[in-house]
């Protein structure tokens, strides 16, 4: 009857979103008077899950599952959910989790609500609040099936502490045949990704050309941030497509989003609105971004950004 | 190769979103509807398969008669035929169930859908459809090639991309990258004329049930005014981000 949570890891280490979904699962379990079981693939430090309310960890150790495979992972998570008799399954909103979720929903005959931003307002009927219209609105939805699948939006619920000591059980699952084989992975290492970043620094057409991105990268470096850009910037080839954020690009839900030389078109804002604090630097006080931002500087990026970098360096040195 | 392109009919990206009937329904007043951007990339890739590999392309929408202009537009862009399943589905699962029937009846080898629709953003339909029809599934697909029954795809992952090999039957969740932005087509006069002659078949739903129910919509709380910092006093921004917003 427990709540099952899929806790994602990378190279054996849990991601921050894993702790966030564990915290979410703990809240749901408390509401329902039950406990949280986590399922983890090839992860090392399972103890940390205890700090976020997980009582049992089903540990899958299987080298054929070293690389993410949506169908295989969904299938194994479904086996775990069935073994535990889980009525609620919680996952994150990472690209991988969103990939496997609909397959898992079919495996479990579970109704699925994605992009959920709050703990359920009621567990019977099971009612959650999710984003719709690319963050332009919220939708309150009930999940009407016996087993429920909840995808939690990044950074919406937060990581909460609640101590339990997690017992660990080896879970030997049957791995189905993989219809999709990974041939090669091309991943920038040592760089913060937009998906994982707490802070994102983003540049727009106001920066005039790719040769001016040095200061954006430096600003990102000082802050430990990921870099992003508006759509025209990636369309013009100034920056790679993978940096394009917005309604038709990557979604951003960071703690801090700094927009430099970006006008704030509705399609851009929709994709970054889930960020907690937004800062805009733009020469035009009428730029729509000023209506969406928390803090703003009306000024020339080529003067403001170098000064900001300098001030941040001083600030970091004092910390 | 028989390709089915799933088209969701969504409000244009510039639309202001409002609700009606005590916030239980999306207010379509004054809203212009378009082909979901992710589906437009998919449709354009399907045109490539049609022109280069002789594929036959059908577009499908699960929806009411109001979505027909959107299907006609897809025909004008070059799809061979269209199907509308005549029901207003309540959730992604119900759509996927209806589409699964279309896929089974039509014997499609490749189903091209979008990573997500920009209205309800479920990101559910393609994966559920793959699960229901026992097809392979590649999500966040930014490149697709098919050779016989083998397929090679590239998918975007957090921080990079991944090349995968798989086989038909296949469902993809496509997005920008699948074709160049500049390859997207605006229907021309000839396309529009030809679209009128092409078959748009309306089928009745299987009556599959939804698994979730929408209760009520809400708009985000209005935001406070922006705090402006003088361009000559950038240090103040650092101070505010640290002490007030507590994000650095
Ligand atoms: C279907 C569709 C989907 C779209 N999806 C997206 C999306 O996902 N993401 C996205 O970003 N856009 C998207 N767009 C595009 C969007 O409408 C805007 O065109 C785009 O966001 C504008 O990018 P920008 O702000 O970089 O450029 P611009 O609109 O050209 O703005 C540049 C800004 O820089 C400022 N500026 C100029 N010089 C300086 C300087 N020296 N210092 C500081 N500021 C300066 C200007 O005042 C201006 O506000 C989409 C459009 C459509 C039609
Ligand atoms: N009503 C529908 N009719 C046809 N295809 C749909 C419909 N809804 C969603 N899809 C397809 O599924 C994709 C993902 O939609 P969603 O799961 O709603 O985010 C869309 O990009 C479409 O390709």
Coordinates of C-alpha atoms and ligand atoms in Angstrom, one line a residue:
Chain A
X1 CA 0.0 0.0 0.0
X2 CA 3.1 2.3 0.2
X3 CA 3.9 5.2 -2.0
X4 CA 6.6 4.3 -4.5
X5 CA 9.0 7.0 -5.7
X6 CA 11.5 6.6 -8.6
X7 CA 14.7 8.3 -7.4
X8 CA 17.0 9.2 -10.3
X9 CA 20.7 9.0 -10.1
X10 CA 23.6 9.7 -12.3
X11 CA 26.9 7.8 -12.0
X12 CA 25.7 6.4 -8.8
X13 CA 24.7 9.7 -7.2
X14 CA 21.2 10.8 -6.6
X15 CA 20.1 14.0 -8.3
X16 CA 18.6 16.9 -6.4
X17 CA 15.3 16.2 -8.1
X18 CA 15.4 12.7 -6.6
X19 CA 15.4 14.2 -3.1
X20 CA 12.6 16.6 -4.2
X21 CA 10.4 13.7 -5.4
X22 CA 11.2 11.7 -2.3
X23 CA 10.1 14.7 -0.1
X24 CA 6.9 14.9 -2.2
X25 CA 6.2 11.2 -1.8
X26 CA 6.7 11.5 2.0
X27 CA 4.0 14.2 2.1
X28 CA 1.6 12.0 0.2
X29 CA 2.4 9.0 2.3
X30 CA 1.7 11.0 5.5
X31 CA -1.6 12.2 4.0
X32 CA -2.6 8.6 3.3
X33 CA -1.2 7.1 6.5
X34 CA 1.4 4.9 4.8
X35 CA 5.2 4.9 4.1
X36 CA 7.5 5.6 1.2
X37 CA 9.5 3.1 -0.8
X38 CA 12.0 4.3 -3.3
X39 CA 13.3 2.5 -6.3
X40 CA 16.9 3.3 -7.4
X41 CA 19.0 1.9 -10.3
X42 CA 22.7 1.3 -9.7
X43 CA 22.9 4.1 -7.0
X44 CA 25.5 4.0 -4.2
X45 CA 24.5 6.2 -1.4
X46 CA 21.0 5.1 -0.6
X47 CA 21.2 6.4 3.0
X48 CA 20.6 9.9 1.9
X49 CA 17.1 9.0 0.9
X50 CA 16.3 8.3 4.6
X51 CA 16.8 12.0 5.3
X52 CA 13.9 12.8 3.1
X53 CA 11.4 10.3 4.5
X54 CA 12.1 7.1 2.6
X55 CA 11.7 4.0 4.7
X56 CA 12.7 1.3 2.2
X57 CA 14.9 1.4 -0.9
X58 CA 14.5 -1.2 -3.6
X59 CA 18.0 -1.3 -5.0
X60 CA 18.3 -2.5 -8.6
X61 CA 21.9 -3.5 -9.4
X62 CA 22.1 -4.6 -13.0
X63 CA 24.7 -3.5 -15.4
X64 CA 22.4 -3.9 -18.4
X65 CA 20.5 -1.0 -16.9
X66 CA 23.6 1.2 -16.6
X67 CA 22.3 3.4 -19.5
X68 CA 18.8 4.8 -19.2
X69 CA 16.3 2.9 -21.3
X70 CA 12.7 4.2 -21.0
X71 CA 10.9 1.0 -21.7
X72 CA 13.1 -1.2 -19.5
X73 CA 13.1 1.3 -16.6
X74 CA 9.3 1.7 -16.9
X75 CA 8.9 -2.0 -16.9
X76 CA 11.1 -2.5 -13.8
X77 CA 9.4 0.3 -11.9
X78 CA 6.1 -1.2 -12.7
X79 CA 7.3 -4.6 -11.3
X80 CA 8.3 -2.8 -8.1
X81 CA 5.0 -1.0 -7.8
X82 CA 3.1 -4.2 -8.2
X83 CA 5.3 -6.0 -5.6
X84 CA 4.7 -3.2 -3.1
X85 CA 1.1 -2.8 -3.9
X86 CA 1.7 0.9 -4.4
X87 CA -1.3 3.0 -5.0
X88 CA 0.7 6.2 -5.8
X89 CA 3.8 6.3 -7.9
X90 CA 5.8 9.5 -7.9
X91 CA 8.4 10.6 -10.5
X92 CA 10.2 13.8 -11.4
X93 CA 9.9 16.0 -14.5
X94 CA 13.4 15.3 -15.9
X95 CA 13.6 14.5 -19.6
X96 CA 14.2 10.8 -18.7
X97 CA 11.3 10.6 -16.3
X98 CA 8.9 12.3 -18.7
X99 CA 10.0 9.8 -21.3
X100 CA 9.3 6.7 -19.2
X101 CA 6.2 8.0 -17.4
X102 CA 3.5 7.4 -20.1
X103 CA 4.9 3.9 -20.7
X104 CA 4.8 3.3 -16.9
X105 CA 1.2 4.6 -16.8
X106 CA 0.2 2.0 -19.4
X107 CA 2.0 -0.8 -17.6
X108 CA 0.2 0.0 -14.4
X109 CA -3.2 1.1 -15.8
X110 CA -2.5 4.3 -13.8
X111 CA -3.9 7.7 -14.5
X112 CA -1.1 10.1 -15.0
X113 CA -0.8 13.8 -14.0
X114 CA 2.3 15.5 -15.1
X115 CA 3.9 18.9 -14.1
X116 CA 2.3 18.8 -10.7
X117 CA 3.3 21.8 -8.5
X118 CA 1.8 21.0 -5.1
X119 CA 1.0 18.2 -2.7
X120 CA -2.4 16.8 -3.4
X121 CA -5.2 19.0 -2.0
X122 CA -7.1 15.8 -1.3
X123 CA -6.2 12.1 -1.6
X124 CA -9.7 10.9 -2.0
X125 CA -10.6 11.9 -4.7
X126 CA -6.9 12.3 -5.5
X127 CA -6.6 15.9 -6.6
X128 CA -3.5 17.7 -7.8
X129 CA -2.6 21.0 -9.2
X130 CA -0.6 21.0 -12.4
X131 CA 0.6 23.6 -14.9
X132 CA -1.1 24.0 -18.2
X133 CA -0.8 26.2 -21.3
X134 CA 3.0 26.3 -20.8
X135 CA 2.9 27.9 -17.3
X136 CA 0.2 30.4 -18.4
X137 CA -2.3 28.7 -16.1
X138 CA -2.8 25.9 -13.6
X139 CA -5.3 23.0 -13.8
X140 CA -6.7 21.1 -10.8
X141 CA -7.2 17.5 -11.8
X142 CA -8.4 14.4 -10.2
X143 CA -6.8 11.1 -11.0
X144 CA -9.6 8.6 -11.0
X145 CA -7.8 5.2 -11.4
X146 CA -6.9 2.8 -8.6
X147 CA -3.2 3.4 -9.1
X148 CA -2.0 7.0 -9.6
X149 CA 1.1 8.3 -11.3
X150 CA 2.2 11.8 -10.3
X151 CA 5.0 13.7 -12.2
X152 CA 6.3 16.5 -10.0
X153 CA 7.5 19.8 -11.5
X154 CA 11.1 20.7 -10.8
X155 CA 11.7 23.2 -8.0
X156 CA 8.0 23.6 -7.3
X157 CA 7.8 21.5 -4.1
X158 CA 11.3 21.8 -2.8
X159 CA 13.5 19.4 -0.8
X160 CA 12.3 18.7 2.7
X161 CA 14.1 16.9 5.6
X162 CA 12.3 14.2 7.6
X163 CA 14.4 11.5 9.1
X164 CA 13.7 7.9 8.7
X165 CA 16.4 5.2 8.4
X166 CA 16.0 3.7 5.0
X167 CA 16.4 -0.1 4.8
X168 CA 17.8 -1.4 1.6
X169 CA 16.6 -4.4 -0.3
X170 CA 18.0 -5.8 -3.4
X171 CA 15.4 -5.8 -6.2
X172 CA 16.1 -8.3 -8.9
X173 CA 13.8 -7.4 -11.7
X174 CA 13.2 -9.1 -15.1
X175 CA 14.7 -6.8 -17.7
X176 CA 12.6 -6.8 -20.9
X177 CA 14.1 -6.9 -24.3
X178 CA 15.2 -3.4 -25.3
X179 CA 13.7 -2.2 -28.6
X180 CA 15.7 1.0 -28.5
X181 CA 19.5 0.7 -28.2
X182 CA 21.7 3.6 -27.4
X183 CA 24.5 3.8 -29.9
X184 CA 26.4 6.8 -28.7
X185 CA 26.0 9.7 -26.2
X186 CA 27.3 13.2 -26.9
X187 CA 27.2 15.1 -23.7
X188 CA 29.1 18.1 -22.6
X189 CA 30.8 17.2 -19.3
X190 CA 31.8 19.5 -16.6
X191 CA 29.2 22.1 -17.6
X192 CA 26.0 22.8 -15.6
X193 CA 23.0 21.7 -17.6
X194 CA 19.9 23.8 -17.9
X195 CA 17.8 21.0 -16.5
X196 CA 19.9 20.7 -13.3
X197 CA 20.9 24.3 -12.8
X198 CA 19.9 26.4 -9.8
X199 CA 20.8 29.5 -11.8
X200 CA 20.5 30.1 -15.5
X201 CA 22.1 33.1 -17.4
X202 CA 20.4 33.7 -20.7
X203 CA 21.3 35.9 -23.6
X204 CA 19.1 37.4 -26.4
X205 CA 19.5 39.1 -29.7
X206 CA 20.4 42.3 -27.8
X207 CA 23.9 40.9 -27.5
X208 CA 24.4 41.5 -31.2
X209 CA 26.5 38.5 -32.1
X210 CA 28.1 35.2 -30.9
X211 CA 31.4 36.9 -30.3
X212 CA 29.9 38.7 -27.4
X213 CA 29.0 35.6 -25.4
X214 CA 32.3 35.7 -23.5
X215 CA 30.7 37.9 -20.8
X216 CA 27.6 35.7 -20.6
X217 CA 29.8 32.6 -20.0
X218 CA 31.9 34.5 -17.5
X219 CA 28.8 35.6 -15.6
X220 CA 27.5 32.0 -15.6
X221 CA 30.9 30.8 -14.4
X222 CA 31.0 33.2 -11.4
X223 CA 27.5 32.0 -10.4
X224 CA 27.9 28.3 -11.2
X225 CA 25.1 28.8 -13.6
X226 CA 24.0 27.2 -16.9
X227 CA 23.9 29.3 -20.1
X228 CA 20.8 29.6 -22.2
X229 CA 19.5 31.8 -25.0
X230 CA 16.3 33.0 -26.8
X231 CA 15.0 31.3 -29.9
X232 CA 16.3 33.7 -32.5
X233 CA 19.8 33.4 -31.0
X234 CA 19.8 29.7 -31.6
X235 CA 18.1 30.0 -35.0
X236 CA 20.8 32.4 -36.1
X237 CA 23.4 29.8 -35.0
X238 CA 25.0 32.1 -32.4
X239 CA 24.4 29.4 -29.8
X240 CA 23.6 25.7 -30.0
X241 CA 19.9 24.6 -30.2
X242 CA 20.2 22.8 -26.9
X243 CA 20.4 26.3 -25.2
X244 CA 17.1 27.5 -26.7
X245 CA 14.6 28.0 -23.9
X246 CA 11.0 29.0 -24.0
X247 CA 7.7 27.6 -25.0
X248 CA 9.1 25.7 -28.0
X249 CA 12.5 25.2 -26.4
X250 CA 13.7 23.8 -23.0
X251 CA 11.6 24.7 -20.0
X252 CA 13.5 26.5 -17.2
X253 CA 12.5 26.2 -13.5
X254 CA 15.6 27.5 -11.8
X255 CA 15.9 29.6 -8.6
X256 CA 17.4 32.5 -10.5
X257 CA 17.0 33.4 -14.2
X258 CA 19.0 36.3 -15.5
X259 CA 17.9 37.6 -19.0
X260 CA 20.4 39.8 -20.8
X261 CA 19.2 41.5 -24.0
X262 CA 16.0 39.5 -24.2
X263 CA 12.8 41.4 -24.9
X264 CA 10.5 39.1 -23.1
X265 CA 8.2 37.8 -25.8
X266 CA 5.2 35.8 -24.6
X267 CA 6.7 32.6 -26.0
X268 CA 10.0 33.2 -24.2
X269 CA 8.3 34.0 -20.8
X270 CA 6.0 31.0 -20.9
X271 CA 9.0 28.7 -20.9
X272 CA 10.9 30.4 -18.1
X273 CA 8.1 31.6 -15.9
X274 CA 8.4 28.7 -13.5
X275 CA 11.7 30.2 -12.3
X276 CA 11.5 31.7 -8.8
X277 CA 13.5 35.0 -9.2
X278 CA 13.8 36.7 -12.6
X279 CA 16.3 39.5 -13.4
X280 CA 16.3 41.5 -16.6
X281 CA 19.0 43.6 -18.1
X282 CA 17.8 45.6 -21.1
X283 CA 18.4 49.0 -22.7
X284 CA 14.7 49.5 -23.4
X285 CA 12.6 50.3 -20.3
X286 CA 9.5 49.3 -22.3
X287 CA 10.7 45.8 -23.0
X288 CA 7.9 43.4 -21.8
X289 CA 10.4 41.5 -19.7
X290 CA 10.3 44.2 -17.1
X291 CA 6.6 43.2 -16.4
X292 CA 7.6 39.6 -15.7
X293 CA 10.8 40.3 -13.8
X294 CA 11.5 40.7 -10.0
X295 CA 14.6 42.8 -10.5
X296 CA 15.6 44.9 -13.5
X297 CA 18.4 47.1 -14.7
X298 CA 17.6 49.5 -17.6
X299 CA 21.0 49.7 -19.2
X300 CA 23.5 48.6 -21.8
X301 CA 24.5 44.9 -21.3
X302 CA 28.0 45.7 -22.5
X303 CA 28.4 48.1 -19.5
X304 CA 26.2 46.4 -16.9
X305 CA 27.3 42.8 -17.3
X306 CA 31.1 43.4 -16.8
X307 CA 30.3 45.5 -13.7
X308 CA 28.0 42.7 -12.4
X309 CA 30.7 40.1 -12.9
X310 CA 33.1 42.3 -10.9
X311 CA 30.6 42.9 -8.1
X312 CA 29.8 39.2 -7.9
X313 CA 33.4 38.3 -7.7
X314 CA 33.9 40.7 -4.8
X315 CA 30.8 39.2 -3.2
X316 CA 32.0 35.6 -3.7
X317 CA 35.4 36.5 -2.3
X318 CA 33.8 37.7 0.9
X319 CA 31.7 34.6 1.4
Chain B
X1 CA 6.0 3.1 -45.4
X2 CA 2.7 4.3 -43.9
X3 CA 3.2 7.2 -41.6
X4 CA 0.6 8.6 -39.2
X5 CA 1.3 12.2 -38.0
X6 CA -0.7 13.1 -34.8
X7 CA -1.8 16.7 -34.9
X8 CA -3.0 18.5 -31.9
X9 CA -4.9 21.7 -32.5
X10 CA -3.7 24.3 -30.0
X11 CA -4.1 28.0 -29.3
X12 CA -1.5 30.1 -31.1
X13 CA 1.6 30.7 -28.9
X14 CA 0.7 34.4 -28.5
X15 CA -2.7 33.7 -27.1
X16 CA -3.9 35.2 -23.9
X17 CA -5.3 32.3 -21.8
X18 CA -8.7 32.9 -20.2
X19 CA -11.3 30.6 -18.8
X20 CA -15.1 30.4 -18.9
X21 CA -17.9 28.6 -17.1
X22 CA -16.6 29.4 -13.6
X23 CA -13.1 28.5 -14.6
X24 CA -13.9 25.0 -15.7
X25 CA -13.4 25.5 -19.5
X26 CA -10.8 27.1 -21.7
X27 CA -12.3 30.3 -23.2
X28 CA -11.8 29.9 -27.0
X29 CA -13.2 33.4 -27.6
X30 CA -10.9 35.3 -30.0
X31 CA -8.3 32.5 -29.8
X32 CA -6.6 31.5 -33.0
X33 CA -5.8 27.8 -33.3
X34 CA -2.7 26.3 -35.0
X35 CA -0.9 23.0 -35.5
X36 CA 1.0 22.3 -32.3
X37 CA 4.6 23.5 -33.1
X38 CA 6.1 20.2 -32.2
X39 CA 3.7 18.5 -34.6
X40 CA 4.6 21.0 -37.4
X41 CA 8.2 19.8 -37.2
X42 CA 7.0 16.2 -37.3
X43 CA 4.7 16.8 -40.3
X44 CA 7.6 18.5 -42.2
X45 CA 9.8 15.5 -41.5
X46 CA 7.0 13.3 -42.8
X47 CA 6.9 15.3 -46.0
X48 CA 10.6 14.5 -46.5
X49 CA 9.8 10.7 -46.1
X50 CA 7.0 11.1 -48.6
X51 CA 9.2 12.9 -51.2
X52 CA 12.4 11.0 -50.7
X53 CA 11.2 7.5 -49.8
X54 CA 7.7 7.4 -51.2
X55 CA 5.9 7.2 -47.8
X56 CA 2.2 7.7 -47.6
X57 CA 1.3 10.3 -44.9
X58 CA -2.0 10.5 -43.0
X59 CA -2.7 13.1 -40.4
X60 CA -5.0 12.5 -37.5
X61 CA -6.7 14.5 -34.8
X62 CA -9.0 13.4 -32.0
X63 CA -11.4 16.3 -31.6
X64 CA -14.6 18.0 -32.6
X65 CA -15.4 19.5 -36.0
X66 CA -13.7 22.7 -35.0
X67 CA -10.3 21.1 -35.6
X68 CA -11.0 20.4 -39.3
X69 CA -9.3 23.7 -40.5
X70 CA -6.2 22.6 -38.8
X71 CA -6.3 19.2 -40.5
X72 CA -7.0 20.9 -43.8
X73 CA -3.9 23.0 -43.3
X74 CA -1.9 19.8 -42.7
X75 CA -3.3 18.5 -46.0
X76 CA -2.4 21.7 -47.7
X77 CA 1.2 21.3 -46.5
X78 CA 1.2 18.0 -48.3
X79 CA -0.3 15.1 -46.2
X80 CA -2.2 12.6 -48.4
X81 CA -5.2 12.1 -46.2
X82 CA -6.7 13.0 -42.8
X83 CA -8.7 11.3 -40.1
X84 CA -10.7 13.0 -37.4
X85 CA -11.9 10.9 -34.5
X86 CA -15.1 12.7 -33.5
X87 CA -14.8 13.2 -29.8
X88 CA -13.6 15.8 -27.4
X89 CA -11.2 13.8 -25.3
X90 CA -10.9 14.6 -21.6
X91 CA -7.3 13.5 -21.1
X92 CA -4.2 12.2 -22.8
X93 CA -5.0 8.6 -22.1
X94 CA -8.4 8.9 -23.9
X95 CA -6.6 10.4 -26.9
X96 CA -4.0 7.7 -26.9
X97 CA -6.7 5.0 -26.8
X98 CA -8.5 6.5 -29.7
X99 CA -5.3 6.9 -31.6
X100 CA -4.3 3.3 -30.9
X101 CA -7.5 2.1 -32.7
X102 CA -6.6 4.3 -35.7
X103 CA -3.0 2.9 -35.7
X104 CA -4.3 -0.7 -35.5
X105 CA -6.9 -0.3 -38.2
X106 CA -4.6 1.6 -40.6
X107 CA -1.5 -0.6 -40.0
X108 CA 0.9 2.4 -39.7
X109 CA 4.6 1.6 -39.5
X110 CA 5.7 5.0 -38.1
X111 CA 3.7 7.3 -35.9
X112 CA 5.1 10.9 -35.6
X113 CA 3.7 12.8 -32.7
X114 CA 5.0 15.8 -30.7
X115 CA 7.0 15.8 -27.5
X116 CA 4.2 17.7 -25.9
X117 CA 1.3 19.8 -26.9
X118 CA 1.5 23.5 -25.8
X119 CA -2.1 23.5 -24.4
X120 CA -2.3 20.8 -21.7
X121 CA 1.4 19.9 -21.9
X122 CA 0.7 16.4 -20.8
X123 CA 3.6 14.9 -22.7
X124 CA 1.6 11.7 -22.5
X125 CA 0.0 10.8 -25.7
X126 CA 3.0 9.5 -27.8
X127 CA 4.4 7.3 -25.0
X128 CA 0.9 5.9 -24.1
X129 CA 0.2 5.2 -27.7
X130 CA 3.5 3.3 -28.0
X131 CA 2.7 1.4 -24.9
X132 CA -0.8 0.6 -26.1
X133 CA 0.3 -0.6 -29.6
X134 CA 3.5 -2.3 -28.5
X135 CA 5.6 -0.1 -30.6
X136 CA 9.1 1.2 -29.9
X137 CA 9.2 4.7 -28.6
X138 CA 11.8 7.5 -28.9
X139 CA 10.9 10.8 -27.1
X140 CA 12.5 14.3 -27.6
X141 CA 13.4 13.2 -31.0
X142 CA 15.5 15.7 -33.0
X143 CA 16.5 13.6 -36.0
X144 CA 15.0 10.5 -37.6
X145 CA 16.0 8.3 -40.5
X146 CA 14.4 5.1 -41.6
X147 CA 15.9 2.3 -43.7
X148 CA 13.6 -0.6 -44.4
X149 CA 12.3 -1.5 -40.9
X150 CA 15.4 -0.1 -39.1
X151 CA 15.4 3.4 -37.7
X152 CA 18.1 5.6 -36.4
X153 CA 17.1 8.6 -34.2
X154 CA 18.8 11.2 -32.2
X155 CA 17.1 12.4 -29.0
X156 CA 17.9 15.4 -26.8
X157 CA 18.9 14.5 -23.3
X158 CA 19.7 16.8 -20.4
X159 CA 23.0 18.3 -21.3
X160 CA 23.4 16.8 -24.8
X161 CA 22.1 14.2 -27.2
X162 CA 22.0 10.5 -27.7
X163 CA 21.9 8.5 -30.9
X164 CA 19.7 5.4 -30.8
X165 CA 18.9 2.6 -33.1
X166 CA 15.5 0.9 -33.2
X167 CA 13.0 -0.6 -35.5
X168 CA 9.5 -0.2 -36.8
X169 CA 6.7 -0.1 -35.7
X170 CA 7.9 3.1 -34.0
X171 CA 6.3 6.1 -32.3
X172 CA 8.3 9.3 -31.8
X173 CA 7.7 12.4 -29.7
X174 CA 9.3 15.0 -32.0
X175 CA 10.4 18.5 -31.4
X176 CA 12.4 21.4 -33.0
X177 CA 15.5 20.0 -34.6
X178 CA 13.6 17.2 -36.5
X179 CA 13.8 19.6 -39.5
X180 CA 15.4 23.0 -39.9
X181 CA 13.2 25.9 -38.9
X182 CA 13.6 27.2 -42.5
X183 CA 12.2 24.0 -43.9
X184 CA 8.8 24.6 -42.3
X185 CA 6.2 25.2 -45.0
X186 CA 3.4 27.7 -45.3
X187 CA 0.7 26.2 -47.5
X188 CA 0.6 27.8 -50.9
X189 CA -2.5 28.3 -53.1
X190 CA -2.0 25.1 -55.0
X191 CA -1.7 23.1 -51.8
X192 CA -4.8 24.7 -50.4
X193 CA -6.7 23.9 -53.6
X194 CA -5.5 20.3 -53.6
X195 CA -6.3 19.9 -49.9
X196 CA -10.0 20.4 -50.7
X197 CA -10.0 17.3 -52.8
X198 CA -8.1 15.1 -50.3
X199 CA -10.0 12.7 -48.1
X200 CA -10.8 13.8 -44.6
X201 CA -12.4 10.9 -42.9
X202 CA -14.5 11.3 -39.8
X203 CA -14.6 8.2 -37.6
X204 CA -16.6 7.6 -34.5
X205 CA -14.8 7.1 -31.2
X206 CA -14.4 3.7 -29.5
X207 CA -15.8 5.2 -26.4
X208 CA -12.6 4.8 -24.3
X209 CA -12.8 6.5 -20.9
X210 CA -10.5 9.1 -19.5
X211 CA -8.5 8.4 -16.4
X212 CA -8.3 11.9 -15.1
X213 CA -10.8 14.7 -14.7
X214 CA -10.2 18.4 -15.0
X215 CA -11.9 20.2 -12.2
X216 CA -10.9 23.8 -12.4
X217 CA -8.4 26.2 -14.0
X218 CA -6.5 28.9 -12.2
X219 CA -4.4 31.8 -13.4
X220 CA -1.1 32.5 -11.7
X221 CA -1.2 35.1 -8.9
X222 CA -0.4 38.5 -10.3
X223 CA 3.2 39.5 -9.9
X224 CA 4.4 42.5 -7.9
X225 CA 6.1 45.3 -9.8
X226 CA 9.7 44.9 -10.9
X227 CA 12.3 46.5 -8.6
X228 CA 14.6 48.6 -10.7
X229 CA 18.3 49.0 -9.8
X230 CA 20.3 51.9 -11.3
X231 CA 22.8 50.9 -13.9
X232 CA 25.5 52.8 -12.0
X233 CA 24.8 50.9 -8.8
X234 CA 25.1 47.2 -9.9
X235 CA 26.3 46.2 -6.4
X236 CA 22.8 46.8 -5.2
X237 CA 21.5 44.0 -7.4
X238 CA 24.0 41.6 -5.8
X239 CA 22.9 42.8 -2.4
X240 CA 19.2 42.2 -3.3
X241 CA 19.8 38.8 -4.8
X242 CA 21.7 37.7 -1.7
X243 CA 19.7 39.4 1.2
X244 CA 16.2 39.7 -0.2
X245 CA 15.7 37.0 -2.8
X246 CA 18.2 34.7 -1.2
X247 CA 19.2 33.1 -4.4
X248 CA 22.9 33.7 -4.4
Ligands
LIG1 C1 5.6 29.7 -32.6 C2 6.6 30.5 -32.0 C3 7.3 29.9 -30.9 C4 8.3 30.7 -30.3 N1 9.0 30.1 -29.3 C5 10.0 30.8 -28.6 C6 10.7 30.2 -27.6 O1 10.5 29.0 -27.2 N2 11.7 30.9 -27.0 C7 12.0 32.2 -27.4 O2 12.9 32.8 -26.8 N3 11.3 32.8 -28.4 C8 10.3 32.1 -29.0 N4 9.7 32.7 -30.0 C9 10.2 34.0 -30.5 C10 9.7 35.2 -29.8 O3 8.4 35.6 -30.3 C11 10.6 36.4 -29.9 O4 10.8 36.7 -31.2 C12 12.0 36.1 -29.3 O5 11.9 35.6 -28.0 C13 12.8 37.4 -29.2 O6 14.1 37.1 -28.9 P1 15.1 38.2 -28.2 O7 14.4 38.8 -27.0 O8 16.4 37.6 -28.0 O9 15.2 39.3 -29.4 P2 14.5 40.7 -29.6 O10 13.1 40.6 -29.5 O11 15.2 41.2 -30.8 O12 15.0 41.5 -28.4 C14 16.3 42.0 -28.1 C15 16.2 42.8 -26.9 O13 17.5 43.2 -26.5 C16 17.5 44.6 -26.1 N5 18.8 45.2 -26.3 C17 19.4 45.6 -27.5 N6 20.6 46.0 -27.3 C18 20.9 45.8 -26.0 C19 22.0 46.1 -25.2 N7 23.1 46.6 -25.6 N8 21.9 45.8 -23.8 C20 20.8 45.3 -23.3 N9 19.7 45.0 -24.0 C21 19.8 45.3 -25.3 C22 16.4 45.2 -26.9 O14 15.9 46.4 -26.2 C23 15.4 44.1 -27.0 O15 14.4 44.1 -25.9 C24 8.6 32.0 -30.7 C25 7.9 32.6 -31.7 C26 6.9 31.9 -32.4 C27 6.1 32.5 -33.4
LIG2 N1 -6.3 15.3 -29.6 C1 -5.2 14.9 -30.3 N2 -5.3 14.4 -31.5 C2 -4.2 14.0 -32.2 N3 -3.0 14.0 -31.6 C3 -2.8 14.5 -30.4 C4 -3.9 15.0 -29.6 N4 -3.5 15.4 -28.4 C5 -2.1 15.2 -28.5 N5 -1.7 14.6 -29.6 C6 -0.3 14.2 -30.0 O1 0.4 14.0 -28.9 C7 1.5 14.9 -28.7 C8 1.7 15.2 -27.3 O2 0.6 15.7 -26.7 P1 0.3 15.8 -25.1 O3 0.5 14.4 -24.6 O4 -1.1 16.3 -25.0 O5 1.3 16.8 -24.6 C9 1.1 16.1 -29.6 O6 2.2 16.8 -30.0 C10 0.3 15.4 -30.7 O7 1.3 14.9 -31.7

